[in-house]
Coordinates of C-alpha atoms and ligand atoms in Angstrom, one line a residue:
Chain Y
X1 CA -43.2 7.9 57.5
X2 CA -41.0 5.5 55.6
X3 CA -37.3 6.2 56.0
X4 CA -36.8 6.0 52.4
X5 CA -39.2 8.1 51.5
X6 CA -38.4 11.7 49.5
X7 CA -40.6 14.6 49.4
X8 CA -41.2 16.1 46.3
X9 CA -43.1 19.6 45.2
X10 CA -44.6 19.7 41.7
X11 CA -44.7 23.1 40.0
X12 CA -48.5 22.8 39.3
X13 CA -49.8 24.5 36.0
X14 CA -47.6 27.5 36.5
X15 CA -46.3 29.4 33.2
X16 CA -44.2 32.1 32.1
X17 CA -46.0 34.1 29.1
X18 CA -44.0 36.3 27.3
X19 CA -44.3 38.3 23.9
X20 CA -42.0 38.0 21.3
X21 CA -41.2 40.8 19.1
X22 CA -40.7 39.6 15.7
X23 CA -38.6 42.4 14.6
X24 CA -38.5 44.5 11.1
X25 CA -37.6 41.2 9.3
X26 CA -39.5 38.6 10.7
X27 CA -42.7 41.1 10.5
X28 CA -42.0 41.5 6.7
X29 CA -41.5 37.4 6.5
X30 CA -44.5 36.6 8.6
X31 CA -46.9 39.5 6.3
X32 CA -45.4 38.0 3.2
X33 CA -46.2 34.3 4.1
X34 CA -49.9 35.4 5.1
X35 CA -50.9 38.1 2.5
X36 CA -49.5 36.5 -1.0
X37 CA -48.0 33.4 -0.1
X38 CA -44.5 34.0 -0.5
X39 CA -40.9 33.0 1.5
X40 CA -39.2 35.8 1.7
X41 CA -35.0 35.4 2.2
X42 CA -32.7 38.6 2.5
X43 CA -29.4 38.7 0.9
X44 CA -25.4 40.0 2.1
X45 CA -23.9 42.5 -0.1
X46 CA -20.8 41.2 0.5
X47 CA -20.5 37.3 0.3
X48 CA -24.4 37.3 -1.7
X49 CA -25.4 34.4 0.9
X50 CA -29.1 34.4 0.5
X51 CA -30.8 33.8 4.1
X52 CA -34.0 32.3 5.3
X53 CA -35.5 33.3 7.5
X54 CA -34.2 36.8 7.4
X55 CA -32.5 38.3 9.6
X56 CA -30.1 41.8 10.0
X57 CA -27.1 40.8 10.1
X58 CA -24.8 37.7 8.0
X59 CA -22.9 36.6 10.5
X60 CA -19.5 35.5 9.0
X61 CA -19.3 39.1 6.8
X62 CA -20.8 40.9 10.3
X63 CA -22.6 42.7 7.0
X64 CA -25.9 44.6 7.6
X65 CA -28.8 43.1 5.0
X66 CA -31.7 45.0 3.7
X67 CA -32.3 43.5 0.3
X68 CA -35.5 41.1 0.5
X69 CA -35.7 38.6 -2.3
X70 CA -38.2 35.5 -2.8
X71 CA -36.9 31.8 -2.5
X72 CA -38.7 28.7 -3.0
X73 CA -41.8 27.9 -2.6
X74 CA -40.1 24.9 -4.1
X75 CA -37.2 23.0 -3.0
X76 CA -35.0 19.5 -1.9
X77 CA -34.8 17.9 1.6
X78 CA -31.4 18.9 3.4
X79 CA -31.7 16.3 5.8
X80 CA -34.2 15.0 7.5
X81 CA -36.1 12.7 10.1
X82 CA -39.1 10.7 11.6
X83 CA -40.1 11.1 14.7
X84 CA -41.6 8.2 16.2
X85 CA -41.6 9.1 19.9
X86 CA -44.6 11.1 21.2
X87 CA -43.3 14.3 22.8
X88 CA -45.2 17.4 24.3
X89 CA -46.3 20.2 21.8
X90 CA -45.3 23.1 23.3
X91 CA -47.5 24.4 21.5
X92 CA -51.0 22.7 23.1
X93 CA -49.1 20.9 26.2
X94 CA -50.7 18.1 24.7
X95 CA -48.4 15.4 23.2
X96 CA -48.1 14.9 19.3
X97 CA -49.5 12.2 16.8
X98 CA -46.5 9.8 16.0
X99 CA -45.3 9.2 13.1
X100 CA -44.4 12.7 11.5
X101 CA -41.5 14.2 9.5
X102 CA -39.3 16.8 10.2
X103 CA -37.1 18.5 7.8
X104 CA -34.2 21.3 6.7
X105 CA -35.3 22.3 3.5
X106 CA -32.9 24.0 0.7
X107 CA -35.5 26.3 -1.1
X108 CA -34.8 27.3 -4.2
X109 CA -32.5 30.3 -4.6
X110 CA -31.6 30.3 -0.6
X111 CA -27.9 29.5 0.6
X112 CA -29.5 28.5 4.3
X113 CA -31.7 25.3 5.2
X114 CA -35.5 25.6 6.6
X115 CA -37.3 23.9 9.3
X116 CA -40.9 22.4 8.6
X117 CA -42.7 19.6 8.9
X118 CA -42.9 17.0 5.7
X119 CA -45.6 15.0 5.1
X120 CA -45.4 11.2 5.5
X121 CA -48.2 9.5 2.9
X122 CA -45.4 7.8 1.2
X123 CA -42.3 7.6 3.5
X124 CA -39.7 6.3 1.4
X125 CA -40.2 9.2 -0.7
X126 CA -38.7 11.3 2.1
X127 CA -34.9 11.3 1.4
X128 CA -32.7 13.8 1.4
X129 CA -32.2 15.1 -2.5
X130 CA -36.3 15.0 -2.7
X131 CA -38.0 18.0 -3.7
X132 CA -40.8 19.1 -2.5
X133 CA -43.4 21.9 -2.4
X134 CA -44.9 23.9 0.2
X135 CA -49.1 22.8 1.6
X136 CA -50.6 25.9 3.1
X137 CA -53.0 26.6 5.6
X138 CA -56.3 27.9 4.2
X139 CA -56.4 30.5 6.8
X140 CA -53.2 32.4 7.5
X141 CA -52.4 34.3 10.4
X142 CA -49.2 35.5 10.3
X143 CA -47.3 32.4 11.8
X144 CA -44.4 30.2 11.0
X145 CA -48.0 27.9 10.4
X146 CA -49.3 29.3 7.3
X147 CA -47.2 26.4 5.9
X148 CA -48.9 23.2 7.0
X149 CA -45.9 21.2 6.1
X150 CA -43.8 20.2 2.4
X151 CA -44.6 17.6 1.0
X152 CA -42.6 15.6 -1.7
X153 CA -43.4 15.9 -5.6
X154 CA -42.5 13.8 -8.2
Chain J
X1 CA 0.3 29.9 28.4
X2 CA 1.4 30.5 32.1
X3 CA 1.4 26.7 33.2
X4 CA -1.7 26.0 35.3
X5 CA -3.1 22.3 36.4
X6 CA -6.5 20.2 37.5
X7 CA -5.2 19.5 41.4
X8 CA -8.5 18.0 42.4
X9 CA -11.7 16.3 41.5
X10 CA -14.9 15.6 42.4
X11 CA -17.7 13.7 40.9
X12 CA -21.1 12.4 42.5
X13 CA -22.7 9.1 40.9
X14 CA -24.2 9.8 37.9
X15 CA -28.0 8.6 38.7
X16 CA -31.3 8.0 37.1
X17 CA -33.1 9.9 39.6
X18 CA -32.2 11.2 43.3
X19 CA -35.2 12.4 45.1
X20 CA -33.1 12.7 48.1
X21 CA -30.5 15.6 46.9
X22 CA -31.6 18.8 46.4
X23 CA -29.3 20.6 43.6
X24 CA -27.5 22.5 46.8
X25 CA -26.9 18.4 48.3
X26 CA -25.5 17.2 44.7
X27 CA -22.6 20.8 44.8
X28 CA -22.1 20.1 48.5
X29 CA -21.0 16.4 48.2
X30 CA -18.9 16.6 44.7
X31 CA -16.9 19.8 46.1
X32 CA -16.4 17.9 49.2
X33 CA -15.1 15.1 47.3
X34 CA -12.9 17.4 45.3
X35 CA -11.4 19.0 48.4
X36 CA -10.9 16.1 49.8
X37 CA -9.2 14.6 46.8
X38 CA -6.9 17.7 46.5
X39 CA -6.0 17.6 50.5
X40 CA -7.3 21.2 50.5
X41 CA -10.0 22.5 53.3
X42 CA -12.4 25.7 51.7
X43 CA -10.5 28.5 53.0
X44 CA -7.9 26.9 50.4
X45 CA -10.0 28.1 47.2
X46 CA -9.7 31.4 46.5
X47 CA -12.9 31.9 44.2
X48 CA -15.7 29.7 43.0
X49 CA -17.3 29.3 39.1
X50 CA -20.9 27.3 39.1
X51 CA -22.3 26.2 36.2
X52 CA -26.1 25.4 35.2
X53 CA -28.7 26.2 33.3
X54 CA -31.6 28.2 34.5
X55 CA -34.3 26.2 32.2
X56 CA -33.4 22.7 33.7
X57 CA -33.1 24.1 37.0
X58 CA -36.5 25.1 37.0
X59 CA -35.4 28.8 38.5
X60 CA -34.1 32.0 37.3
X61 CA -30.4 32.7 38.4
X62 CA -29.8 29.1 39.4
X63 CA -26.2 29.3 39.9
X64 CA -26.5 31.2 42.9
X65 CA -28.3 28.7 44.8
X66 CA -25.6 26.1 44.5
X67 CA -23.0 29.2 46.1
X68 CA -23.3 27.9 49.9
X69 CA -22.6 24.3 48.9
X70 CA -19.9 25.0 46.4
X71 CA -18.0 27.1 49.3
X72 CA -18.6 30.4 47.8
X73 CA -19.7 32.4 51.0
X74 CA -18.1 35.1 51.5
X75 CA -15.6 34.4 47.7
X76 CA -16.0 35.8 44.8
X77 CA -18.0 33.8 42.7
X78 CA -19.2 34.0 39.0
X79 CA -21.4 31.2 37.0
X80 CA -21.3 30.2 33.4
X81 CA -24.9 28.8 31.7
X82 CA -23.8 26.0 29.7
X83 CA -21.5 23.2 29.6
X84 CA -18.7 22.3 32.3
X85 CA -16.1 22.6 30.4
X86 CA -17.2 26.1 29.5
X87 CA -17.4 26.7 33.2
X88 CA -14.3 25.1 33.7
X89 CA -12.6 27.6 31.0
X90 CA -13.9 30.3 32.9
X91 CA -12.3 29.3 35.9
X92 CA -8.8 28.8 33.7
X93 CA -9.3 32.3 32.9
X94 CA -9.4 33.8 36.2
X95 CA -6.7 31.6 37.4
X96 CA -4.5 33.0 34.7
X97 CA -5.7 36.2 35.6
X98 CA -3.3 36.0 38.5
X99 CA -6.1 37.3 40.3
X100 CA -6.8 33.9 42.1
X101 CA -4.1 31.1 42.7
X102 CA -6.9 28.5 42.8
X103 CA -10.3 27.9 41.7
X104 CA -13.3 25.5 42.2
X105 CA -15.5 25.4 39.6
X106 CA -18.7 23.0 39.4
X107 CA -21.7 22.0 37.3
X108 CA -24.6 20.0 38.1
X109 CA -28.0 19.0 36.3
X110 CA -30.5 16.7 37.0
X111 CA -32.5 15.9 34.1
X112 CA -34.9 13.9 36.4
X113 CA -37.2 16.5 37.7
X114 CA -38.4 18.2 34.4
X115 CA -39.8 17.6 30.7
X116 CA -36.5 17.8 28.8
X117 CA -37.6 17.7 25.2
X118 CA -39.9 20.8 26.1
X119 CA -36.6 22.2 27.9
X120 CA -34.7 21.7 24.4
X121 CA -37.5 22.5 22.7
X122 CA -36.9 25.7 24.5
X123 CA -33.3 26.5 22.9
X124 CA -34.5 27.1 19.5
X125 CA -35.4 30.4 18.1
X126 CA -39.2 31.2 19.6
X127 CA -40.3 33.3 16.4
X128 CA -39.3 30.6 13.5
X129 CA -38.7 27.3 14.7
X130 CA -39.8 26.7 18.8
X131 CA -43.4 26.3 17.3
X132 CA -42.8 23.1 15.1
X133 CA -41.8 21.7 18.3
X134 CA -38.4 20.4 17.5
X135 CA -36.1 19.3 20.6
X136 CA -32.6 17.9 21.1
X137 CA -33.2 14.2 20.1
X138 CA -35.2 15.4 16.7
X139 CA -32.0 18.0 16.4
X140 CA -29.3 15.5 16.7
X141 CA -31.6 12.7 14.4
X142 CA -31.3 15.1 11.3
X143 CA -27.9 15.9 12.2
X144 CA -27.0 12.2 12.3
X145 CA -29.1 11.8 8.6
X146 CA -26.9 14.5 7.3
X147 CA -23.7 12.8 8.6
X148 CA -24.2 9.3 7.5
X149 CA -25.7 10.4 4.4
X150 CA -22.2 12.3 3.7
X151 CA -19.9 10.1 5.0
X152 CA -22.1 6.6 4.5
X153 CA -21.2 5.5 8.1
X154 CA -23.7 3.2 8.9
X155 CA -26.2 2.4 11.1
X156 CA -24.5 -0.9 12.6
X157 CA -21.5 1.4 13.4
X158 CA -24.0 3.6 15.4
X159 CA -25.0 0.9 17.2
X160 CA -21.3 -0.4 17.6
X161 CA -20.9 2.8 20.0
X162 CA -23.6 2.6 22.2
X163 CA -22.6 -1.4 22.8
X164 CA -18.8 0.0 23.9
X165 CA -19.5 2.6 25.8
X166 CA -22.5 1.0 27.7
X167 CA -20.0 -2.1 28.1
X168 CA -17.4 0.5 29.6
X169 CA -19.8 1.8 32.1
X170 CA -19.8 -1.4 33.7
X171 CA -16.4 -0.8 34.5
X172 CA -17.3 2.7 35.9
X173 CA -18.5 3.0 39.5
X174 CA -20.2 6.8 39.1
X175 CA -21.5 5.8 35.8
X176 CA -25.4 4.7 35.3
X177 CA -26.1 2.9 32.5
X178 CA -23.8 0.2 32.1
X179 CA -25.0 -2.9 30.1
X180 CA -23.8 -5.6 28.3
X181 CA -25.8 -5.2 24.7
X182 CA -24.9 -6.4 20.8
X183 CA -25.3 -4.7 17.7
X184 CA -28.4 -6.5 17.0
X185 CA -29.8 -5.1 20.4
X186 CA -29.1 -1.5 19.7
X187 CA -30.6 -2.0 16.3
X188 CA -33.6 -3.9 18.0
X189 CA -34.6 -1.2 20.3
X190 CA -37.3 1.1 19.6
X191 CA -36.8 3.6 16.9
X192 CA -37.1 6.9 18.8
X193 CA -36.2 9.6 15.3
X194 CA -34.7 8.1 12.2
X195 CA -31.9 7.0 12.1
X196 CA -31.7 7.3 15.7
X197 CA -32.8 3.7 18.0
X198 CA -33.5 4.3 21.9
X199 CA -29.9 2.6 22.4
X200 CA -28.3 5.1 20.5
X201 CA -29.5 7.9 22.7
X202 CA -27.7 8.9 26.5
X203 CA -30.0 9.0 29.1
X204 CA -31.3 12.3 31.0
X205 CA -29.5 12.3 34.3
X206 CA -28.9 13.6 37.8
X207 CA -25.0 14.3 38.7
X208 CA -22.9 17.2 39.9
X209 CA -18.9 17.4 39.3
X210 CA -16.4 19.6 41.1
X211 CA -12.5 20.5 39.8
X212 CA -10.2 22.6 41.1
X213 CA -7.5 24.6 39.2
X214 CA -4.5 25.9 40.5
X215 CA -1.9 27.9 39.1
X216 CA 2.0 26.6 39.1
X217 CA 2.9 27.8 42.5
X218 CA -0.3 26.6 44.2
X219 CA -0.7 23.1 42.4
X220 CA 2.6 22.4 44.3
X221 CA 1.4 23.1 47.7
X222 CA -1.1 20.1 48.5
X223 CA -1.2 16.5 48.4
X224 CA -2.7 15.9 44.9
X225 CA -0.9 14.5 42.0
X226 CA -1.2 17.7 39.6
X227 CA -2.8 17.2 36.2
X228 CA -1.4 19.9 33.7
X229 CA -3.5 21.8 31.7
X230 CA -1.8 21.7 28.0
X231 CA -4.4 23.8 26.1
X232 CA -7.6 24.9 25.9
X233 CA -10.1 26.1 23.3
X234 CA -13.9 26.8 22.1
X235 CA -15.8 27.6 19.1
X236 CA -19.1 28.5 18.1
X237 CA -21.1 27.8 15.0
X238 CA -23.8 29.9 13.5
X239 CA -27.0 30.3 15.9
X240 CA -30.1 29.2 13.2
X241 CA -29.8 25.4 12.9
X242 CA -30.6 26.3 9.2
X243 CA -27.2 28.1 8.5
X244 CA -25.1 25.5 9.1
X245 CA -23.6 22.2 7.1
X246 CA -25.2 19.8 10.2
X247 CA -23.0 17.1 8.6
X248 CA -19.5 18.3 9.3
X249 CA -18.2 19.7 13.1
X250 CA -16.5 23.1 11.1
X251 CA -16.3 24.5 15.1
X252 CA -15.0 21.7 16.6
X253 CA -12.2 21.4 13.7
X254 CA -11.2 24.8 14.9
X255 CA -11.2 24.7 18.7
X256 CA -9.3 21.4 18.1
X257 CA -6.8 22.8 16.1
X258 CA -6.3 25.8 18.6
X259 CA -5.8 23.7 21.3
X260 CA -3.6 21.0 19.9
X261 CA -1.6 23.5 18.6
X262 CA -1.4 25.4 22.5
X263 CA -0.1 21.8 23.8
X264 CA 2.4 21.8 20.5
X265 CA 0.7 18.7 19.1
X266 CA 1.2 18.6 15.4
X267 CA -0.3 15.1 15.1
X268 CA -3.3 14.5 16.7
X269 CA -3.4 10.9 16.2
X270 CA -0.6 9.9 17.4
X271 CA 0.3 12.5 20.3
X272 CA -3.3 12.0 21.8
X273 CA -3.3 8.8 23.9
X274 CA -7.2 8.7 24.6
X275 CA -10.2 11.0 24.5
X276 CA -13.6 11.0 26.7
X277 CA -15.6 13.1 24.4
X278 CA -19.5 14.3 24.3
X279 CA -21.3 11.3 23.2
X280 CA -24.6 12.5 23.6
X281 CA -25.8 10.4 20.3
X282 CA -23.6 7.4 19.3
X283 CA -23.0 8.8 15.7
X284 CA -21.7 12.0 17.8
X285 CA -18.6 10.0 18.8
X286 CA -17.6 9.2 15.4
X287 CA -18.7 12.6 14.3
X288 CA -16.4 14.4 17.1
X289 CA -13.4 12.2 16.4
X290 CA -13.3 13.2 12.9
X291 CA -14.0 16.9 13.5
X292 CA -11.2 16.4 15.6
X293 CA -9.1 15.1 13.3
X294 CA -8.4 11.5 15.8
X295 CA -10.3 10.1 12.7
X296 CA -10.1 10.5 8.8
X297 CA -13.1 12.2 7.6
X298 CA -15.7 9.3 7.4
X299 CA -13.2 6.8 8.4
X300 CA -14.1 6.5 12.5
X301 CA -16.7 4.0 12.0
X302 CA -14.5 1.6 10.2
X303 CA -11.8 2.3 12.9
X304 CA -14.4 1.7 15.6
X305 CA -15.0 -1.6 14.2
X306 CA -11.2 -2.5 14.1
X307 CA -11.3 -1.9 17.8
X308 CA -9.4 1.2 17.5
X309 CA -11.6 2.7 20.6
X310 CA -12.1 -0.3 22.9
X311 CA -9.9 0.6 26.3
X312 CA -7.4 -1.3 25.1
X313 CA -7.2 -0.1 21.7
X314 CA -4.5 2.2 19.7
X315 CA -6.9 5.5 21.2
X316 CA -9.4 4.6 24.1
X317 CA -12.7 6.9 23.1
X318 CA -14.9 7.5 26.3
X319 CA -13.2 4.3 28.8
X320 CA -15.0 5.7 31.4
X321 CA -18.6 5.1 29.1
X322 CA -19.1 8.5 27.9
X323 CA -22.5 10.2 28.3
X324 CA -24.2 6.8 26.8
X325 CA -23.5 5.6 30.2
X326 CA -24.9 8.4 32.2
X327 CA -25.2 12.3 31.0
X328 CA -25.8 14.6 33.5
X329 CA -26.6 17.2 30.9
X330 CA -25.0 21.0 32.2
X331 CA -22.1 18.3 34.0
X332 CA -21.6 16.1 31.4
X333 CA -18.3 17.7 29.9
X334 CA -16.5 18.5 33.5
X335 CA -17.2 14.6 33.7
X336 CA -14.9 14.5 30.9
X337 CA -12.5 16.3 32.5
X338 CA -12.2 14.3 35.8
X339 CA -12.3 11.3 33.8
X340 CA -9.3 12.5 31.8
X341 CA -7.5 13.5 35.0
X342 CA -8.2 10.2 36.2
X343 CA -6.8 8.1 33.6
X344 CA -3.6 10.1 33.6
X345 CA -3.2 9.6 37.4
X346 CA -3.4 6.1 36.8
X347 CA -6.3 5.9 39.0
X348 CA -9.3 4.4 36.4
X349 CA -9.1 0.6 37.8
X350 CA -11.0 -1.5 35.6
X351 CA -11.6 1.0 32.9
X352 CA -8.0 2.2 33.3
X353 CA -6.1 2.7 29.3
X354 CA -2.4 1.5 29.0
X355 CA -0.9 4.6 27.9
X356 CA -2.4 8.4 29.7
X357 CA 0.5 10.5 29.1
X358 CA -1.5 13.4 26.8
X359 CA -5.6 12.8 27.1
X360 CA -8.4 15.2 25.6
X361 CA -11.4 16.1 27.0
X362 CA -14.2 17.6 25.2
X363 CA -17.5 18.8 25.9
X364 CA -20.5 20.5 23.7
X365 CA -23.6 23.4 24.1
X366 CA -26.1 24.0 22.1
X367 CA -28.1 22.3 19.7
X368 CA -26.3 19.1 18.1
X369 CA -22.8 20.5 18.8
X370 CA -23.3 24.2 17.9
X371 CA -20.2 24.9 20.0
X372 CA -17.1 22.6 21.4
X373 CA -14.5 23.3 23.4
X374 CA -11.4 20.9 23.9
X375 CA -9.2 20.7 26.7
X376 CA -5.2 18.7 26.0
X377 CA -4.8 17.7 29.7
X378 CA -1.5 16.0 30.4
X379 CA 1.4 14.0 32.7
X380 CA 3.9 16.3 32.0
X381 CA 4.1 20.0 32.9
Ligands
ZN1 ZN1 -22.1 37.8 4.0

């Protein structure tokens, strides 16, 4: 054996599954996207911040929520960005087609910015001030997914 | 605050990739180091704070495997899961407490034994956004959008970052990445996430650092010049990334503001003598600064191109070379601390600033910068 030389153990194909609960809002949100197509934000009755996803509690008024309203579909890049470096989907384990675009999305009548993927078929149309409109999956199951991605309209 | 100080310190080469250290080796050799540095022995520290994460550890409840080799058998020790400084605040705390006269508190990470973008991908919200696969370096490439867009610092500033503080590392014996490079380098190299080139992000590393706080009675008692702790303060921004203005640091500006105002510093810019801050990114630097308020707001670039940050500039930014030159990610801000306790014992050789009276140190966790805190370290008790 080489002086030099340093054992190491690899972890093999060993995973940790666990279940995430979604929650009261998240299943309302997720039934919402699936059944009619529709983002659903929830608003504070104290500062009237209007938040996507949804969630129980505004944090800055440390106000319950329970009024659901609709945002979007529609809306303008927040920021945004190309990825260009093949990572792992931890999704499939499998590593992603490069080039794709990523973006925080300021749907119409929401105070919060939301994450999905925007399409790239003409690139320097992605810039932040664009608007653009949701593509959705043709079957819908209940997933952040049932969006395939925005993509940006004239 | 009852006067406490950093009395010894401890930091391991920061390193692309050390098969031959376990994370127990890395926690035995920077706490050694830090002992040694403070003249202490173990039976001198009177309780123990590790710091890790259990993700890149690759185990649940990783903190307590570093115990033995951080000197914690038979001490009351406690771990924080996040960045040094955080760790290192803890420890403060207890300290203060006058619970424990001293405390050793370390960190360690080594990004070479696991997938970090599936790690980071890890840290956002499983229901809504884990899925799309977003990770730290996609994160910090909308955040930096957002801030130049705002500001209209530009890309050849970026770059003008990531050549000074890889330059700097050459200076730095424990730091990696050290490199002579140009603008037109930076801007060369492979385009990783707009507006984000592979120069303008740190490496993934392997690195442990150890500190030791005493409070006033003890930091007299052993060899070491005592560094004095001035203030000290965190803040935390909203959890979804989707809540918050990605373009401004609104947390930092408050845990800066606390702390400067703990150490009675009403003017940042000229009471601070040099910062090492949490460059993960090169836009982060000038992003930091001016959350800080070391920089106008969307004025740091310009300043950065005045040579306002080189070591021998009017307010040295990351001499040592900042995470560009090595980031050892759970470590990477108690590396800012020993680097800041360095410079004020005059002890930095090569990479040494001309003035270390007051320095700051200032590290991040959480998704591009979703909390800071800031440490005032000074000369002067
Ligand atoms: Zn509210």
């Amino acid at each position: 054996m080489a002086e030099n030389e340093h054992i190491v153990i690899e972890s093999g194909e060993a995973a940790q599954p666990f279940n995430y609960a979604v929650g009261m809002y998240g299943s309302r949100f997720f039934k919402e996207l699936r059944e009619n197509k529709k983002i659903m934000g929830v608003k504070c009755p104290t500062c009237g911040k209007v938040y996507v996803p949804p969630r129980g509690v505004c944090g800055p008024c440390f106000q319950e929520m329970k009024e659901f309203v609709e945002v979007g579909p529609g809306g303008v890049i927040g920021t945004y960005t190309i990825l260009r470096f093949a990572f792992i989907d931890p999704e499939t384990g499998h590593q992603k087609p490069v080039p794709y675009g990523y973006g925080f999305i300021k749907l119409d009548g929401a105070d919060t910015l939301f994450q999905h993927y925007i399409d790239l078929v003409d690139e320097k149309k992605v810039r932040i001030g664009a608007r653009v409109e949701p593509v959705w999956a043709n079957e819908r199951k209940g997933t952040i997914k049932d969006i395939q991605y925005f993509r940006v309209v004239e | 605050m009852d006067k406490a100080a950093i009395i010894g310190i401890g930091m391991t080469k920061i390193e692309a990739r050390r098969d031959d250290w376990t994370f127990a080796d890395m926690a035995f050799e920077a706490t050694r180091k830090a002992l040694e540095d403070a003249g202490m022995t173990i039976g001198d520290i009177d309780n123990v704070i590790t710091t890790s994460n259990d993700f890149w550890d690759g185990r649940t409840i990783s903190c307590m495997a570093v115990g033995d080799a951080s000197g914690a058998s038979d001490k009351n020790v406690s771990c924080v899961e996040g960045d040094g400084t955080f760790g290192a605040l803890y420890g403060l705390a207890r300290t203060l407490s006058g619970s424990y006269g001293t405390t050793l508190v370390t960190a360690h990470s080594k990004g070479s034994q696991s997938v970090s973008s599936l790690i980071t991908n890890a840290a956002f919200d499983p229901i809504y956004n884990r899925a799309l696969g977003l990770d730290m370096i996609g994160a910090c490439a909308l955040q930096a959008s957002a801030y130049m867009h705002r500001t209209g610092t530009t890309a050849r500033q970026l770059a003008q970052v990531s050549v000074k503080n890889h330059g700097n590392a050459l200076k730095n014996p424990v730091a990696q990445l050290g490199m002579k490079l140009s603008v037109d380098d930076v801007l060369k190299s492979e385009m990783i996430a707009d507006p984000l080139h592979k120069l303008d992000c740190s490496p993934v590393s392997d690195g442990c650092c150890a500190i030791i706080i005493a409070n006033e009675d003890r930091a007299k008692k052993y060899k070491g010049k005592p560094v004095w702790i001035k203030g000290v303060s965190m803040c935390a921004d909203a959890y979804f990334f989707g809540d918050r203005d990605l373009s401004t640091a609104a947390s930092l500006s408050k845990a800066a503001k606390q702390a400067f105002a703990q150490a009675g510093i009403n003017d940042p810019s000229s009471q601070i003598d040099f910062a090492e801050l949490y460059d993960a990114f090169s836009y982060q630097e000038l992003m930091w600064l001016e959350g800080m308020g070391l920089a106008g707001d969307g004025a740091a670039g310009k300043m950065l191109e005045e040579g306002a940050f080189d070591i021998g500039g009017k307010l040295p930014v990351n001499a040592s070379g900042g995470l560009l030159g090595g980031h050892a990610v759970i470590a990477a801000g108690l590396y800012r601390i020993a680097e800041v306790v360095r410079q004020i014992r005059g002890e930095a050789g090569a990479y040494q600033v001309k003035k270390a009276r007051t320095g700051l140190a200032h590290g991040v966790n959480g998704l591009a910068g979703q909390s800071h805190c800031v440490w005032i370290l000074g000369k002067d008790k």
